[in-house]
mmCIF file of N, CA, C and O in Angstrom:
data_model
loop_
_atom_site.group_PDB
_atom_site.id
_atom_site.type_symbol
_atom_site.label_atom_id
_atom_site.label_comp_id
_atom_site.label_asym_id
_atom_site.label_seq_id
_atom_site.Cartn_x
_atom_site.Cartn_y
_atom_site.Cartn_z
ATOM 1 N N PHE A 1 -13.931 59.742 -30.472
ATOM 2 C CA PHE A 1 -13.014 58.793 -31.058
ATOM 3 C C PHE A 1 -11.601 59.334 -30.896
ATOM 4 O O PHE A 1 -11.311 60.448 -31.321
ATOM 5 N N LEU A 2 -10.741 58.521 -30.247
ATOM 6 C CA LEU A 2 -9.365 58.968 -30.005
ATOM 7 C C LEU A 2 -8.345 58.252 -30.869
ATOM 8 O O LEU A 2 -7.220 58.720 -31.021
ATOM 9 N N GLY A 3 -8.702 57.096 -31.382
ATOM 10 C CA GLY A 3 -7.747 56.367 -32.205
ATOM 11 C C GLY A 3 -8.024 54.882 -32.177
ATOM 12 O O GLY A 3 -8.892 54.393 -31.447
ATOM 13 N N GLU A 4 -7.271 54.189 -33.004
ATOM 14 C CA GLU A 4 -7.407 52.742 -33.095
ATOM 15 C C GLU A 4 -6.039 52.123 -33.308
ATOM 16 O O GLU A 4 -5.103 52.785 -33.753
ATOM 17 N N SER A 5 -5.946 50.860 -32.954
ATOM 18 C CA SER A 5 -4.713 50.114 -33.194
ATOM 19 C C SER A 5 -5.081 48.662 -33.426
ATOM 20 O O SER A 5 -6.186 48.226 -33.114
ATOM 21 N N GLN A 6 -4.154 47.927 -33.998
ATOM 22 C CA GLN A 6 -4.363 46.508 -34.238
ATOM 23 C C GLN A 6 -3.173 45.762 -33.637
ATOM 24 O O GLN A 6 -2.203 45.459 -34.313
ATOM 25 N N PRO A 7 -3.266 45.446 -32.303
ATOM 26 C CA PRO A 7 -2.126 44.845 -31.614
ATOM 27 C C PRO A 7 -1.792 43.432 -32.084
ATOM 28 O O PRO A 7 -0.636 43.034 -32.058
ATOM 29 N N ASP A 8 -2.774 42.685 -32.520
ATOM 30 C CA ASP A 8 -2.576 41.312 -32.995
ATOM 31 C C ASP A 8 -3.449 41.104 -34.226
ATOM 32 O O ASP A 8 -4.513 41.717 -34.343
ATOM 33 N N PRO A 9 -3.040 40.206 -35.123
ATOM 34 C CA PRO A 9 -3.895 39.922 -36.281
ATOM 35 C C PRO A 9 -5.274 39.428 -35.811
ATOM 36 O O PRO A 9 -5.380 38.617 -34.896
ATOM 37 N N GLY A 10 -6.304 39.969 -36.409
ATOM 38 C CA GLY A 10 -7.661 39.560 -36.057
ATOM 39 C C GLY A 10 -8.245 40.295 -34.869
ATOM 40 O O GLY A 10 -9.386 40.047 -34.481
ATOM 41 N N TYR A 11 -7.467 41.190 -34.264
ATOM 42 C CA TYR A 11 -7.942 41.977 -33.118
ATOM 43 C C TYR A 11 -7.663 43.452 -33.369
ATOM 44 O O TYR A 11 -6.683 43.807 -34.013
ATOM 45 N N ALA A 12 -8.530 44.304 -32.827
ATOM 46 C CA ALA A 12 -8.321 45.745 -32.928
ATOM 47 C C ALA A 12 -8.776 46.386 -31.621
ATOM 48 O O ALA A 12 -9.603 45.823 -30.894
ATOM 49 N N GLN A 13 -8.224 47.541 -31.330
ATOM 50 C CA GLN A 13 -8.628 48.303 -30.162
ATOM 51 C C GLN A 13 -9.038 49.696 -30.630
ATOM 52 O O GLN A 13 -8.341 50.330 -31.423
ATOM 53 N N VAL A 14 -10.196 50.152 -30.145
ATOM 54 C CA VAL A 14 -10.701 51.485 -30.457
ATOM 55 C C VAL A 14 -10.789 52.255 -29.153
ATOM 56 O O VAL A 14 -11.430 51.814 -28.200
ATOM 57 N N ARG A 15 -10.122 53.401 -29.103
ATOM 58 C CA ARG A 15 -10.126 54.243 -27.907
ATOM 59 C C ARG A 15 -11.092 55.399 -28.112
ATOM 60 O O ARG A 15 -11.114 56.016 -29.175
ATOM 61 N N SER A 16 -11.897 55.681 -27.079
ATOM 62 C CA SER A 16 -12.838 56.799 -27.177
ATOM 63 C C SER A 16 -13.034 57.436 -25.806
ATOM 64 O O SER A 16 -12.582 56.910 -24.794
ATOM 65 N N GLN A 17 -13.696 58.572 -25.823
ATOM 66 C CA GLN A 17 -14.065 59.257 -24.592
ATOM 67 C C GLN A 17 -15.512 59.711 -24.719
ATOM 68 O O GLN A 17 -15.948 60.099 -25.804
ATOM 69 N N ILE A 18 -16.211 59.681 -23.602
ATOM 70 C CA ILE A 18 -17.546 60.250 -23.544
ATOM 71 C C ILE A 18 -17.423 61.572 -22.814
ATOM 72 O O ILE A 18 -16.972 61.616 -21.664
ATOM 73 N N LEU A 19 -17.783 62.625 -23.512
ATOM 74 C CA LEU A 19 -17.697 63.954 -22.925
ATOM 75 C C LEU A 19 -18.926 64.192 -22.049
ATOM 76 O O LEU A 19 -20.045 63.857 -22.431
ATOM 77 N N GLN A 20 -18.694 64.752 -20.875
ATOM 78 C CA GLN A 20 -19.771 65.018 -19.931
ATOM 79 C C GLN A 20 -20.064 66.515 -19.876
ATOM 80 O O GLN A 20 -19.158 67.328 -20.025
ATOM 81 N N PRO A 21 -21.303 66.856 -19.631
ATOM 82 C CA PRO A 21 -21.642 68.283 -19.541
ATOM 83 C C PRO A 21 -21.027 68.920 -18.299
ATOM 84 O O PRO A 21 -20.667 68.234 -17.343
ATOM 85 N N GLY A 22 -20.920 70.234 -18.338
ATOM 86 C CA GLY A 22 -20.455 70.966 -17.168
ATOM 87 C C GLY A 22 -18.961 70.910 -16.941
ATOM 88 O O GLY A 22 -18.494 71.171 -15.842
ATOM 89 N N GLY A 23 -18.200 70.535 -17.951
ATOM 90 C CA GLY A 23 -16.753 70.516 -17.805
ATOM 91 C C GLY A 23 -16.209 69.378 -16.958
ATOM 92 O O GLY A 23 -15.058 69.410 -16.534
ATOM 93 N N LYS A 24 -17.041 68.378 -16.673
ATOM 94 C CA LYS A 24 -16.560 67.214 -15.918
ATOM 95 C C LYS A 24 -15.558 66.444 -16.760
ATOM 96 O O LYS A 24 -15.539 66.550 -17.983
ATOM 97 N N GLN A 25 -14.751 65.646 -16.083
ATOM 98 C CA GLN A 25 -13.741 64.839 -16.776
ATOM 99 C C GLN A 25 -14.416 63.889 -17.763
ATOM 100 O O GLN A 25 -15.431 63.285 -17.447
ATOM 101 N N PRO A 26 -13.849 63.740 -18.957
ATOM 102 C CA PRO A 26 -14.380 62.758 -19.907
ATOM 103 C C PRO A 26 -14.209 61.337 -19.352
ATOM 104 O O PRO A 26 -13.296 61.075 -18.566
ATOM 105 N N VAL A 27 -15.088 60.456 -19.763
ATOM 106 C CA VAL A 27 -15.030 59.059 -19.344
ATOM 107 C C VAL A 27 -14.378 58.257 -20.472
ATOM 108 O O VAL A 27 -14.858 58.273 -21.615
ATOM 109 N N ALA A 28 -13.293 57.560 -20.156
ATOM 110 C CA ALA A 28 -12.597 56.741 -21.153
ATOM 111 C C ALA A 28 -13.372 55.436 -21.359
ATOM 112 O O ALA A 28 -13.660 54.714 -20.406
ATOM 113 N N VAL A 29 -13.735 55.176 -22.615
ATOM 114 C CA VAL A 29 -14.416 53.935 -22.983
ATOM 115 C C VAL A 29 -13.666 53.368 -24.183
ATOM 116 O O VAL A 29 -13.611 53.995 -25.240
ATOM 117 N N ASN A 30 -13.073 52.200 -23.984
ATOM 118 C CA ASN A 30 -12.286 51.571 -25.037
ATOM 119 C C ASN A 30 -12.866 50.206 -25.369
ATOM 120 O O ASN A 30 -13.407 49.519 -24.497
ATOM 121 N N TYR A 31 -12.758 49.833 -26.625
ATOM 122 C CA TYR A 31 -13.329 48.588 -27.123
ATOM 123 C C TYR A 31 -12.233 47.711 -27.700
ATOM 124 O O TYR A 31 -11.360 48.200 -28.406
ATOM 125 N N VAL A 32 -12.291 46.419 -27.403
ATOM 126 C CA VAL A 32 -11.436 45.445 -28.063
ATOM 127 C C VAL A 32 -12.350 44.643 -28.977
ATOM 128 O O VAL A 32 -13.389 44.139 -28.547
ATOM 129 N N LEU A 33 -11.974 44.575 -30.240
ATOM 130 C CA LEU A 33 -12.776 43.861 -31.222
ATOM 131 C C LEU A 33 -11.987 42.684 -31.768
ATOM 132 O O LEU A 33 -10.754 42.700 -31.768
ATOM 133 N N ARG A 34 -12.711 41.676 -32.214
ATOM 134 C CA ARG A 34 -12.058 40.558 -32.890
ATOM 135 C C ARG A 34 -12.779 40.316 -34.201
ATOM 136 O O ARG A 34 -13.986 40.535 -34.314
ATOM 137 N N GLN A 35 -12.026 39.890 -35.166
ATOM 138 C CA GLN A 35 -12.601 39.650 -36.481
ATOM 139 C C GLN A 35 -13.013 38.192 -36.579
ATOM 140 O O GLN A 35 -12.224 37.285 -36.278
ATOM 141 N N GLU A 36 -14.271 37.977 -36.961
ATOM 142 C CA GLU A 36 -14.804 36.618 -37.087
ATOM 143 C C GLU A 36 -15.652 36.558 -38.347
ATOM 144 O O GLU A 36 -16.604 37.327 -38.490
ATOM 145 N N ASN A 37 -15.291 35.673 -39.254
ATOM 146 C CA ASN A 37 -16.018 35.521 -40.526
ATOM 147 C C ASN A 37 -16.168 36.845 -41.269
ATOM 148 O O ASN A 37 -17.242 37.163 -41.781
ATOM 149 N N GLY A 38 -15.100 37.645 -41.265
ATOM 150 C CA GLY A 38 -15.099 38.897 -41.993
ATOM 151 C C GLY A 38 -15.818 40.048 -41.305
ATOM 152 O O GLY A 38 -15.914 41.136 -41.856
ATOM 153 N N ARG A 39 -16.330 39.821 -40.113
ATOM 154 C CA ARG A 39 -17.037 40.865 -39.362
ATOM 155 C C ARG A 39 -16.262 41.197 -38.101
ATOM 156 O O ARG A 39 -15.671 40.327 -37.477
ATOM 157 N N TRP A 40 -16.284 42.455 -37.706
ATOM 158 C CA TRP A 40 -15.664 42.880 -36.464
ATOM 159 C C TRP A 40 -16.704 42.847 -35.362
ATOM 160 O O TRP A 40 -17.773 43.449 -35.481
ATOM 161 N N LEU A 41 -16.414 42.102 -34.293
ATOM 162 C CA LEU A 41 -17.318 41.954 -33.158
ATOM 163 C C LEU A 41 -16.656 42.490 -31.896
ATOM 164 O O LEU A 41 -15.456 42.309 -31.694
ATOM 165 N N ILE A 42 -17.436 43.127 -31.032
ATOM 166 C CA ILE A 42 -16.891 43.622 -29.766
ATOM 167 C C ILE A 42 -16.591 42.441 -28.864
ATOM 168 O O ILE A 42 -17.448 41.592 -28.613
ATOM 169 N N TYR A 43 -15.371 42.372 -28.388
ATOM 170 C CA TYR A 43 -14.890 41.282 -27.544
ATOM 171 C C TYR A 43 -14.859 41.709 -26.080
ATOM 172 O O TYR A 43 -15.143 40.934 -25.185
ATOM 173 N N ASP A 44 -14.499 42.959 -25.842
ATOM 174 C CA ASP A 44 -14.426 43.475 -24.475
ATOM 175 C C ASP A 44 -14.595 44.986 -24.515
ATOM 176 O O ASP A 44 -14.308 45.625 -25.519
ATOM 177 N N VAL A 45 -15.102 45.534 -23.414
ATOM 178 C CA VAL A 45 -15.241 46.976 -23.247
ATOM 179 C C VAL A 45 -14.595 47.331 -21.921
ATOM 180 O O VAL A 45 -14.816 46.652 -20.919
ATOM 181 N N THR A 46 -13.782 48.377 -21.925
ATOM 182 C CA THR A 46 -13.227 48.881 -20.672
ATOM 183 C C THR A 46 -13.760 50.290 -20.456
ATOM 184 O O THR A 46 -13.778 51.103 -21.371
ATOM 185 N N VAL A 47 -14.220 50.526 -19.243
ATOM 186 C CA VAL A 47 -14.710 51.841 -18.856
ATOM 187 C C VAL A 47 -13.838 52.294 -17.697
ATOM 188 O O VAL A 47 -13.772 51.612 -16.661
ATOM 189 N N GLU A 48 -13.143 53.415 -17.901
ATOM 190 C CA GLU A 48 -12.216 53.912 -16.880
ATOM 191 C C GLU A 48 -11.247 52.801 -16.436
ATOM 192 O O GLU A 48 -11.049 52.573 -15.250
ATOM 193 N N ASN A 49 -10.699 52.085 -17.399
ATOM 194 C CA ASN A 49 -9.706 51.016 -17.183
ATOM 195 C C ASN A 49 -10.243 49.801 -16.436
ATOM 196 O O ASN A 49 -9.468 49.025 -15.885
ATOM 197 N N ILE A 50 -11.556 49.624 -16.399
ATOM 198 C CA ILE A 50 -12.145 48.426 -15.795
ATOM 199 C C ILE A 50 -12.743 47.593 -16.918
ATOM 200 O O ILE A 50 -13.671 48.016 -17.601
ATOM 201 N N SER A 51 -12.199 46.392 -17.095
ATOM 202 C CA SER A 51 -12.604 45.498 -18.172
ATOM 203 C C SER A 51 -13.861 44.727 -17.781
ATOM 204 O O SER A 51 -13.944 44.157 -16.689
ATOM 205 N N ILE A 52 -14.833 44.681 -18.691
ATOM 206 C CA ILE A 52 -16.045 43.894 -18.433
ATOM 207 C C ILE A 52 -15.696 42.417 -18.322
ATOM 208 O O ILE A 52 -16.195 41.727 -17.431
ATOM 209 N N ILE A 53 -14.820 41.929 -19.188
ATOM 210 C CA ILE A 53 -14.436 40.510 -19.135
ATOM 211 C C ILE A 53 -13.775 40.184 -17.802
ATOM 212 O O ILE A 53 -14.115 39.192 -17.158
ATOM 213 N N ALA A 54 -12.834 41.003 -17.374
ATOM 214 C CA ALA A 54 -12.144 40.745 -16.099
ATOM 215 C C ALA A 54 -13.125 40.810 -14.937
ATOM 216 O O ALA A 54 -13.044 39.993 -14.004
ATOM 217 N N ASN A 55 -14.066 41.748 -14.992
ATOM 218 C CA ASN A 55 -15.055 41.873 -13.931
ATOM 219 C C ASN A 55 -15.913 40.610 -13.836
ATOM 220 O O ASN A 55 -16.120 40.069 -12.750
ATOM 221 N N TYR A 56 -16.431 40.132 -14.981
ATOM 222 C CA TYR A 56 -17.230 38.898 -14.974
ATOM 223 C C TYR A 56 -16.397 37.703 -14.517
ATOM 224 O O TYR A 56 -16.860 36.863 -13.756
ATOM 225 N N ARG A 57 -15.154 37.616 -14.993
ATOM 226 C CA ARG A 57 -14.289 36.499 -14.608
ATOM 227 C C ARG A 57 -14.117 36.460 -13.085
ATOM 228 O O ARG A 57 -14.215 35.403 -12.464
ATOM 229 N N ASN A 58 -13.905 37.632 -12.473
ATOM 230 C CA ASN A 58 -13.757 37.686 -11.012
ATOM 231 C C ASN A 58 -15.039 37.264 -10.308
ATOM 232 O O ASN A 58 -15.001 36.529 -9.314
ATOM 233 N N GLN A 59 -16.188 37.723 -10.812
ATOM 234 C CA GLN A 59 -17.465 37.335 -10.212
ATOM 235 C C GLN A 59 -17.692 35.831 -10.332
ATOM 236 O O GLN A 59 -18.125 35.184 -9.375
ATOM 237 N N PHE A 60 -17.432 35.270 -11.508
ATOM 238 C CA PHE A 60 -17.621 33.830 -11.723
ATOM 239 C C PHE A 60 -16.702 33.026 -10.812
ATOM 240 O O PHE A 60 -17.128 32.040 -10.201
ATOM 241 N N ASN A 61 -15.444 33.438 -10.727
ATOM 242 C CA ASN A 61 -14.497 32.726 -9.857
ATOM 243 C C ASN A 61 -14.939 32.764 -8.402
ATOM 244 O O ASN A 61 -14.830 31.769 -7.687
ATOM 245 N N ARG A 62 -15.447 33.910 -7.962
ATOM 246 C CA ARG A 62 -15.906 34.035 -6.579
ATOM 247 C C ARG A 62 -17.060 33.064 -6.298
ATOM 248 O O ARG A 62 -17.059 32.365 -5.285
ATOM 249 N N VAL A 63 -18.035 32.989 -7.210
ATOM 250 C CA VAL A 63 -19.162 32.068 -7.017
ATOM 251 C C VAL A 63 -18.674 30.629 -7.047
ATOM 252 O O VAL A 63 -19.054 29.817 -6.193
ATOM 253 N N MET A 64 -17.810 30.279 -8.005
ATOM 254 C CA MET A 64 -17.320 28.898 -8.090
ATOM 255 C C MET A 64 -16.521 28.516 -6.854
ATOM 256 O O MET A 64 -16.670 27.406 -6.346
ATOM 257 N N ASN A 65 -15.694 29.421 -6.369
ATOM 258 C CA ASN A 65 -14.886 29.118 -5.191
ATOM 259 C C ASN A 65 -15.724 28.978 -3.931
ATOM 260 O O ASN A 65 -15.424 28.164 -3.058
ATOM 261 N N ASN A 66 -16.787 29.784 -3.811
ATOM 262 C CA ASN A 66 -17.602 29.773 -2.600
ATOM 263 C C ASN A 66 -18.761 28.790 -2.654
ATOM 264 O O ASN A 66 -19.149 28.231 -1.622
ATOM 265 N N LYS A 67 -19.337 28.602 -3.856
ATOM 266 C CA LYS A 67 -20.562 27.799 -3.944
ATOM 267 C C LYS A 67 -20.489 26.669 -4.960
ATOM 268 O O LYS A 67 -21.397 25.848 -5.020
ATOM 269 N N GLY A 68 -19.470 26.665 -5.814
ATOM 270 C CA GLY A 68 -19.303 25.583 -6.773
ATOM 271 C C GLY A 68 -19.802 25.930 -8.170
ATOM 272 O O GLY A 68 -20.570 26.859 -8.389
ATOM 273 N N TYR A 69 -19.358 25.098 -9.103
ATOM 274 C CA TYR A 69 -19.677 25.277 -10.518
ATOM 275 C C TYR A 69 -21.174 25.145 -10.782
ATOM 276 O O TYR A 69 -21.756 25.930 -11.542
ATOM 277 N N ALA A 70 -21.813 24.172 -10.159
ATOM 278 C CA ALA A 70 -23.244 23.946 -10.387
ATOM 279 C C ALA A 70 -24.066 25.184 -10.016
ATOM 280 O O ALA A 70 -25.024 25.539 -10.717
ATOM 281 N N THR A 71 -23.703 25.846 -8.937
ATOM 282 C CA THR A 71 -24.417 27.058 -8.529
ATOM 283 C C THR A 71 -24.212 28.170 -9.541
ATOM 284 O O THR A 71 -25.154 28.899 -9.877
ATOM 285 N N LEU A 72 -22.979 28.311 -10.053
ATOM 286 C CA LEU A 72 -22.714 29.328 -11.065
ATOM 287 C C LEU A 72 -23.610 29.109 -12.279
ATOM 288 O O LEU A 72 -24.266 30.037 -12.751
ATOM 289 N N ILE A 73 -23.661 27.884 -12.779
ATOM 290 C CA ILE A 73 -24.473 27.582 -13.957
ATOM 291 C C ILE A 73 -25.953 27.823 -13.661
ATOM 292 O O ILE A 73 -26.670 28.420 -14.470
ATOM 293 N N SER A 74 -26.404 27.409 -12.491
ATOM 294 C CA SER A 74 -27.798 27.627 -12.102
ATOM 295 C C SER A 74 -28.124 29.121 -12.045
ATOM 296 O O SER A 74 -29.168 29.562 -12.545
ATOM 297 N N ASP A 75 -27.239 29.901 -11.455
ATOM 298 C CA ASP A 75 -27.442 31.348 -11.369
ATOM 299 C C ASP A 75 -27.501 31.982 -12.758
ATOM 300 O O ASP A 75 -28.349 32.835 -13.024
ATOM 301 N N LEU A 76 -26.598 31.563 -13.648
ATOM 302 C CA LEU A 76 -26.577 32.122 -15.001
ATOM 303 C C LEU A 76 -27.848 31.767 -15.767
ATOM 304 O O LEU A 76 -28.425 32.612 -16.459
ATOM 305 N N LYS A 77 -28.314 30.531 -15.624
ATOM 306 C CA LYS A 77 -29.549 30.123 -16.300
ATOM 307 C C LYS A 77 -30.742 30.897 -15.760
ATOM 308 O O LYS A 77 -31.629 31.295 -16.523
ATOM 309 N N SER A 78 -30.772 31.137 -14.454
ATOM 310 C CA SER A 78 -31.867 31.920 -13.856
ATOM 311 C C SER A 78 -31.861 33.346 -14.383
ATOM 312 O O SER A 78 -32.914 33.905 -14.719
ATOM 313 N N LYS A 79 -30.673 33.945 -14.453
ATOM 314 C CA LYS A 79 -30.572 35.312 -14.961
ATOM 315 C C LYS A 79 -30.947 35.379 -16.431
ATOM 316 O O LYS A 79 -31.600 36.329 -16.875
ATOM 317 N N GLN A 80 -30.565 34.371 -17.199
ATOM 318 C CA GLN A 80 -30.918 34.329 -18.617
ATOM 319 C C GLN A 80 -32.433 34.233 -18.777
ATOM 320 O O GLN A 80 -33.024 34.940 -19.596
ATOM 321 N N ALA A 81 -33.070 33.388 -17.987
ATOM 322 C CA ALA A 81 -34.532 33.238 -18.058
ATOM 323 C C ALA A 81 -35.230 34.534 -17.648
ATOM 324 O O ALA A 81 -36.209 34.940 -18.271
ATOM 325 N N ALA A 82 -34.742 35.182 -16.613
ATOM 326 C CA ALA A 82 -35.351 36.437 -16.170
ATOM 327 C C ALA A 82 -35.203 37.516 -17.230
ATOM 328 O O ALA A 82 -36.147 38.273 -17.491
ATOM 329 N N LEU A 83 -34.053 37.579 -17.883
ATOM 330 C CA LEU A 83 -33.850 38.550 -18.941
ATOM 331 C C LEU A 83 -34.768 38.257 -20.123
ATOM 332 O O LEU A 83 -35.396 39.156 -20.668
ATOM 333 N N ALA A 84 -34.843 36.987 -20.509
ATOM 334 C CA ALA A 84 -35.715 36.609 -21.622
ATOM 335 C C ALA A 84 -37.171 36.959 -21.301
ATOM 336 O O ALA A 84 -37.892 37.471 -22.156
ATOM 337 N N ALA A 85 -37.599 36.724 -20.066
ATOM 338 C CA ALA A 85 -38.977 37.051 -19.676
ATOM 339 C C ALA A 85 -39.205 38.557 -19.729
ATOM 340 O O ALA A 85 -40.264 39.013 -20.186
ATOM 341 N N SER A 86 -38.230 39.332 -19.294
ATOM 342 C CA SER A 86 -38.409 40.795 -19.286
ATOM 343 C C SER A 86 -38.408 41.360 -20.710
ATOM 344 O O SER A 86 -38.999 42.396 -20.957
ATOM 345 N N LEU A 87 -37.754 40.666 -21.625
ATOM 346 C CA LEU A 87 -37.725 41.111 -23.020
ATOM 347 C C LEU A 87 -38.849 40.516 -23.841
ATOM 348 O O LEU A 87 -39.004 40.845 -25.021
ATOM 349 N N GLY A 88 -39.582 39.572 -23.237
ATOM 350 C CA GLY A 88 -40.687 38.934 -23.948
ATOM 351 C C GLY A 88 -40.248 37.884 -24.936
ATOM 352 O O GLY A 88 -40.947 37.593 -25.885
ATOM 353 N N THR A 89 -39.047 37.328 -24.727
ATOM 354 C CA THR A 89 -38.566 36.268 -25.611
ATOM 355 C C THR A 89 -38.562 34.950 -24.856
ATOM 356 O O THR A 89 -38.562 34.910 -23.635
ATOM 357 N N HIS A 90 -38.586 33.875 -25.575
ATOM 358 C CA HIS A 90 -38.593 32.544 -24.963
ATOM 359 C C HIS A 90 -37.474 31.735 -25.555
ATOM 360 O O HIS A 90 -37.146 31.861 -26.728
ATOM 361 N N LYS A 91 -36.906 30.856 -24.739
ATOM 362 C CA LYS A 91 -35.855 29.958 -25.229
ATOM 363 C C LYS A 91 -36.044 28.595 -24.641
ATOM 364 O O LYS A 91 -36.423 28.396 -23.560
#
């Protein structure tokens, strides 16, 4: 844990590092949280300055630009079903 800040009302950022064995460089892992109904929820995670939200947004845009919105939705539903099957849940 390296620190926290609250850049905007209802949002907070928590900075941390994961220490690696053998004296390797620590890995920076930071969390952006948002407050919803009195609870703090993780909104985004950055690992070594790479945002999960930005990464997904780029992937989604690439699929929509190359194959269209319908393909993106179809792909997401397929992945959701495969995940649910691997976890033994049904929806």
